[in-house]
mmCIF file of C-alpha atoms and ligand atoms in Angstrom:
data_model
loop_
_atom_site.group_PDB
_atom_site.id
_atom_site.type_symbol
_atom_site.label_atom_id
_atom_site.label_comp_id
_atom_site.label_asym_id
_atom_site.label_seq_id
_atom_site.Cartn_x
_atom_site.Cartn_y
_atom_site.Cartn_z
ATOM 1 C CA MET A 1 116.362 44.761 247.852
ATOM 2 C CA GLU A 2 117.346 46.509 251.065
ATOM 3 C CA LYS A 3 114.528 47.700 253.265
ATOM 4 C CA MET A 4 114.664 51.412 254.046
ATOM 5 C CA ASN A 5 114.589 52.068 257.790
ATOM 6 C CA SER A 6 113.329 55.589 257.227
ATOM 7 C CA HIS A 7 109.848 54.155 256.593
ATOM 8 C CA ALA A 8 107.962 54.065 259.880
ATOM 9 C CA ALA A 9 105.658 51.068 260.260
ATOM 10 C CA LYS A 10 101.973 51.791 259.711
ATOM 11 C CA THR A 11 98.889 50.127 261.132
ATOM 12 C CA PRO A 12 96.344 48.437 258.822
ATOM 13 C CA ALA A 13 93.754 51.015 259.911
ATOM 14 C CA MET A 14 95.833 53.814 258.407
ATOM 15 C CA SER A 15 95.210 52.573 254.870
ATOM 16 C CA ALA A 16 91.910 50.681 255.292
ATOM 17 C CA THR A 17 89.661 51.504 252.363
ATOM 18 C CA ILE A 18 85.907 51.199 251.926
ATOM 19 C CA MET A 19 84.241 51.712 248.548
ATOM 20 C CA THR A 20 80.521 51.688 247.894
ATOM 21 C CA GLU A 21 78.868 50.815 244.579
ATOM 22 C CA VAL A 22 75.363 50.027 243.375
ATOM 23 C CA VAL A 23 74.615 47.184 240.962
ATOM 24 C CA TYR A 24 73.189 48.626 237.714
ATOM 25 C CA PRO A 25 71.819 46.451 234.882
ATOM 26 C CA ASN A 26 75.068 46.946 232.954
ATOM 27 C CA ASP A 27 76.963 45.283 235.839
ATOM 28 C CA ALA A 28 74.765 42.193 235.829
ATOM 29 C CA ASN A 29 74.140 39.068 233.772
ATOM 30 C CA PRO A 30 70.731 38.347 232.158
ATOM 31 C CA MET A 31 69.503 36.905 235.487
ATOM 32 C CA GLY A 32 70.299 40.167 237.251
ATOM 33 C CA MET A 33 73.322 38.761 239.081
ATOM 34 C CA LEU A 34 76.388 40.967 239.508
ATOM 35 C CA GLN A 35 79.153 39.823 237.113
ATOM 36 C CA GLY A 36 82.306 38.347 238.638
ATOM 37 C CA GLY A 37 84.548 40.512 236.458
ATOM 38 C CA ARG A 38 82.908 43.698 237.703
ATOM 39 C CA ILE A 39 83.365 42.552 241.308
ATOM 40 C CA ILE A 40 87.078 41.922 240.692
ATOM 41 C CA GLN A 41 87.405 45.348 239.033
ATOM 42 C CA TRP A 42 85.940 47.078 242.098
ATOM 43 C CA MET A 43 88.115 44.966 244.414
ATOM 44 C CA ASP A 44 91.201 45.871 242.369
ATOM 45 C CA THR A 45 90.403 49.580 242.671
ATOM 46 C CA ALA A 46 89.777 49.433 246.429
ATOM 47 C CA SER A 47 92.904 47.366 247.079
ATOM 48 C CA ALA A 48 95.015 49.669 244.854
ATOM 49 C CA ILE A 49 93.863 52.671 246.913
ATOM 50 C CA CYS A 50 94.724 50.746 250.096
ATOM 51 C CA ALA A 51 98.187 49.640 248.865
ATOM 52 C CA GLN A 52 99.099 53.052 247.485
ATOM 53 C CA THR A 53 97.975 54.771 250.678
ATOM 54 C CA HIS A 54 100.175 52.417 252.721
ATOM 55 C CA ALA A 55 103.161 52.755 250.393
ATOM 56 C CA GLY A 56 102.821 56.414 249.485
ATOM 57 C CA ARG A 57 103.775 55.180 246.026
ATOM 58 C CA ILE A 58 102.200 53.985 242.822
ATOM 59 C CA ALA A 59 101.624 50.235 243.123
ATOM 60 C CA VAL A 60 100.644 47.652 240.518
ATOM 61 C CA THR A 61 98.639 44.470 240.886
ATOM 62 C CA ALA A 62 101.018 41.486 240.888
ATOM 63 C CA SER A 63 98.528 38.728 241.716
ATOM 64 C CA ILE A 64 94.965 38.028 242.754
ATOM 65 C CA ASP A 65 94.680 34.908 244.904
ATOM 66 C CA ASN A 66 92.143 32.791 246.743
ATOM 67 C CA VAL A 67 89.152 34.396 245.010
ATOM 68 C CA LYS A 68 85.919 33.073 246.496
ATOM 69 C CA PHE A 69 82.502 34.048 245.177
ATOM 70 C CA LYS A 70 80.120 33.310 248.029
ATOM 71 C CA TYR A 71 76.707 34.735 247.272
ATOM 72 C CA PRO A 72 75.176 36.392 244.186
ATOM 73 C CA ALA A 73 74.503 40.129 244.456
ATOM 74 C CA LYS A 74 71.509 41.361 242.469
ATOM 75 C CA THR A 75 70.615 44.436 240.426
ATOM 76 C CA GLY A 76 69.833 47.300 242.811
ATOM 77 C CA ASP A 77 71.906 45.933 245.714
ATOM 78 C CA ILE A 78 74.331 48.257 247.490
ATOM 79 C CA ILE A 79 77.845 46.801 247.404
ATOM 80 C CA SER A 80 80.500 47.476 250.021
ATOM 81 C CA ILE A 81 84.130 46.720 249.113
ATOM 82 C CA GLN A 82 86.482 46.709 252.099
ATOM 83 C CA ALA A 83 90.247 46.482 251.612
ATOM 84 C CA LYS A 84 92.818 46.165 254.383
ATOM 85 C CA ILE A 85 96.544 45.466 254.254
ATOM 86 C CA THR A 86 97.626 42.275 256.035
ATOM 87 C CA ARG A 87 101.392 42.551 255.626
ATOM 88 C CA ALA A 88 104.117 44.312 253.689
ATOM 89 C CA PHE A 89 107.294 42.524 252.691
ATOM 90 C CA SER A 90 110.038 44.369 250.832
ATOM 91 C CA SER A 91 108.251 45.983 247.899
ATOM 92 C CA SER A 92 105.097 43.839 247.917
ATOM 93 C CA MET A 93 101.958 44.210 250.009
ATOM 94 C CA GLU A 94 99.155 41.728 250.579
ATOM 95 C CA ILE A 95 95.675 43.257 250.739
ATOM 96 C CA LEU A 96 92.636 41.309 251.955
ATOM 97 C CA VAL A 97 89.403 42.404 250.295
ATOM 98 C CA HIS A 98 85.868 41.575 251.440
ATOM 99 C CA VAL A 99 82.784 42.390 249.393
ATOM 100 C CA SER A 100 79.253 42.358 250.793
ATOM 101 C CA SER A 101 75.823 43.205 249.406
ATOM 102 C CA ARG A 102 72.859 44.919 251.035
ATOM 103 C CA ALA A 103 69.357 44.643 249.598
ATOM 104 C CA VAL A 104 67.760 48.092 249.721
ATOM 105 C CA LEU A 105 64.214 47.017 250.667
ATOM 106 C CA SER A 106 64.890 44.152 253.087
ATOM 107 C CA GLY A 107 68.230 45.400 254.416
ATOM 108 C CA GLU A 108 69.556 41.832 254.122
ATOM 109 C CA ILE A 109 73.357 41.721 254.083
ATOM 110 C CA ASN A 110 75.312 38.884 252.462
ATOM 111 C CA PRO A 111 78.999 38.140 251.864
ATOM 112 C CA VAL A 112 79.633 38.278 248.100
ATOM 113 C CA CYS A 113 83.346 37.707 247.546
ATOM 114 C CA GLU A 114 86.763 37.745 249.171
ATOM 115 C CA ALA A 115 90.307 37.567 247.813
ATOM 116 C CA HIS A 116 93.928 38.389 248.517
ATOM 117 C CA PHE A 117 95.531 40.934 246.218
ATOM 118 C CA VAL A 118 99.309 41.442 246.032
ATOM 119 C CA PHE A 119 100.554 44.865 244.963
ATOM 120 C CA VAL A 120 104.140 45.909 244.263
ATOM 121 C CA ALA A 121 105.198 49.513 244.871
ATOM 122 C CA LEU A 122 107.208 51.179 242.123
ATOM 123 C CA ASP A 123 109.717 54.009 242.120
ATOM 124 C CA ASP A 124 109.786 56.765 239.528
ATOM 125 C CA ASN A 125 111.549 54.410 237.093
ATOM 126 C CA ALA A 126 108.907 51.704 237.553
ATOM 127 C CA ASN A 127 111.273 49.493 239.581
ATOM 128 C CA PRO A 128 110.076 47.782 242.784
ATOM 129 C CA VAL A 129 110.755 49.949 245.820
ATOM 130 C CA ALA A 130 110.677 49.268 249.586
ATOM 131 C CA VAL A 131 107.479 50.041 251.478
ATOM 132 C CA PRO A 132 106.758 50.628 255.193
ATOM 133 C CA ASN A 133 106.201 47.603 257.424
ATOM 134 C CA VAL A 134 102.750 46.777 258.733
ATOM 135 C CA LYS A 135 102.183 46.937 262.479
ATOM 136 C CA PRO A 136 99.127 44.764 263.230
ATOM 137 C CA GLN A 137 97.070 45.894 266.219
ATOM 138 C CA THR A 138 94.127 43.564 266.759
ATOM 139 C CA GLN A 139 94.203 39.816 267.268
ATOM 140 C CA GLU A 140 92.630 39.340 263.835
ATOM 141 C CA GLU A 141 95.216 41.607 262.181
ATOM 142 C CA LYS A 142 98.013 39.666 263.903
ATOM 143 C CA GLU A 143 96.578 36.412 262.562
ATOM 144 C CA HIS A 144 96.351 37.795 259.014
ATOM 145 C CA TYR A 145 99.905 39.141 259.349
ATOM 146 C CA LYS A 146 101.251 35.727 260.355
ATOM 147 C CA ASN A 147 99.379 33.866 257.619
ATOM 148 C CA ALA A 148 100.458 36.340 254.928
ATOM 149 C CA LEU A 149 104.024 35.073 255.262
ATOM 150 C CA LEU A 150 102.856 31.491 254.816
ATOM 151 C CA ARG A 151 100.948 32.506 251.684
ATOM 152 C CA LYS A 152 103.964 34.370 250.243
ATOM 153 C CA ASN A 153 106.312 31.469 250.929
ATOM 154 C CA HIS A 154 103.857 28.931 249.577
ATOM 155 C CA LYS A 155 103.132 30.896 246.415
ATOM 156 C CA ARG A 156 106.575 32.214 245.541
ATOM 157 C CA PRO A 157 109.222 29.586 246.354
HETATM 158 C C1 LIG B 201 104.848 43.085 239.612
HETATM 159 C C2 LIG B 201 106.167 43.503 238.978
HETATM 160 C C3 LIG B 201 106.380 45.007 239.235
HETATM 161 C C4 LIG B 201 107.277 42.712 239.668
HETATM 162 O O1 LIG B 201 108.459 43.085 239.028
HETATM 163 P P1 LIG B 201 109.752 42.139 239.083
HETATM 164 O O2 LIG B 201 110.865 42.803 238.369
HETATM 165 O O3 LIG B 201 109.362 40.754 238.706
HETATM 166 O O4 LIG B 201 110.071 42.238 240.608
HETATM 167 P P2 LIG B 201 110.932 41.305 241.546
HETATM 168 O O5 LIG B 201 111.144 39.926 241.021
HETATM 169 O O6 LIG B 201 112.140 42.109 241.931
HETATM 170 O O7 LIG B 201 109.971 41.189 242.793
HETATM 171 C C5 LIG B 201 109.527 42.364 243.452
HETATM 172 C C6 LIG B 201 108.446 41.975 244.394
HETATM 173 O O8 LIG B 201 107.292 41.584 243.654
HETATM 174 C C7 LIG B 201 106.827 40.339 244.126
HETATM 175 N N1 LIG B 201 106.217 39.655 242.995
HETATM 176 C C8 LIG B 201 106.698 39.534 241.743
HETATM 177 N N2 LIG B 201 105.845 38.827 240.984
HETATM 178 C C9 LIG B 201 104.793 38.510 241.778
HETATM 179 C C10 LIG B 201 103.579 37.785 241.599
HETATM 180 N N3 LIG B 201 103.248 37.246 240.420
HETATM 181 N N4 LIG B 201 102.755 37.647 242.640
HETATM 182 C C11 LIG B 201 103.052 38.201 243.827
HETATM 183 N N5 LIG B 201 104.170 38.904 244.073
HETATM 184 C C12 LIG B 201 105.032 39.043 243.063
HETATM 185 C C13 LIG B 201 108.077 39.638 244.623
HETATM 186 O O9 LIG B 201 107.758 38.594 245.522
HETATM 187 C C14 LIG B 201 108.796 40.772 245.285
HETATM 188 O O10 LIG B 201 108.226 41.028 246.558
HETATM 189 P P3 LIG B 201 109.142 41.590 247.777
HETATM 190 O O11 LIG B 201 109.984 42.709 247.215
HETATM 191 O O12 LIG B 201 108.162 42.118 248.757
HETATM 192 O O13 LIG B 201 109.923 40.431 248.280
HETATM 193 C C15 LIG B 201 106.211 43.229 237.446
HETATM 194 O O14 LIG B 201 106.112 41.834 237.226
HETATM 195 C C16 LIG B 201 105.116 43.939 236.697
HETATM 196 O O15 LIG B 201 105.215 45.127 236.391
HETATM 197 N N6 LIG B 201 104.025 43.201 236.365
HETATM 198 C C17 LIG B 201 102.895 43.811 235.676
HETATM 199 C C18 LIG B 201 101.968 44.525 236.668
HETATM 200 C C19 LIG B 201 100.718 45.004 235.995
HETATM 201 O O16 LIG B 201 100.727 45.372 234.824
HETATM 202 N N7 LIG B 201 99.596 44.992 236.739
HETATM 203 C C20 LIG B 201 98.324 45.388 236.195
HETATM 204 C C21 LIG B 201 98.172 46.862 236.109
HETATM 205 S S1 LIG B 201 98.208 47.648 237.689
#
């Protein structure tokens, strides 16, 4: 697919997305720990908002990679889901998502989960369509940008 030059590159900050949730009993297992599936659902929503904001298009989840559950969130915790684009290719975009928990009473913050989501932007006929490039600004964004290519090449030969 040919990349459209009319799309000006965008910085990761332009589509960075933060979602906040609270862990209710229905989100948790019998020990009061936030279920993995619910975490992924929230991450999928935040990363979809991020990808679609970058693309200005509807985008679908193509893959969820490198999922790491790091620390159990508990009932009552406040959950922050932060999604940021690392790189856009032709029609696909890699979004890095970090989830953290904050205990209301103690204020303790812990990393809960992280993963890379790949979204593909679609045109009105549901065919993949070109998206704007990503212009990384910070050193960290430049590192993520570089490594995103390695991940794409490694995953999709
Ligand atoms: C994702 C999807 C649109 C790709 O369609 P396709 O016809 O296979 O597309 P192509 O082979 O032309 O590839 C298009 C892009 O998708 C990427 N892609 C396709 N399958 C992928 C996968 N499993 N993981 C990551 N990227 C993928 C390709 O690398 C390519 O990226 P590029 O254009 O940036 O180089 C299609 O497989 C689909 O609709 N899947 C279902 C999506 C869905 O239902 N998600 C859940 C609901 S949102």
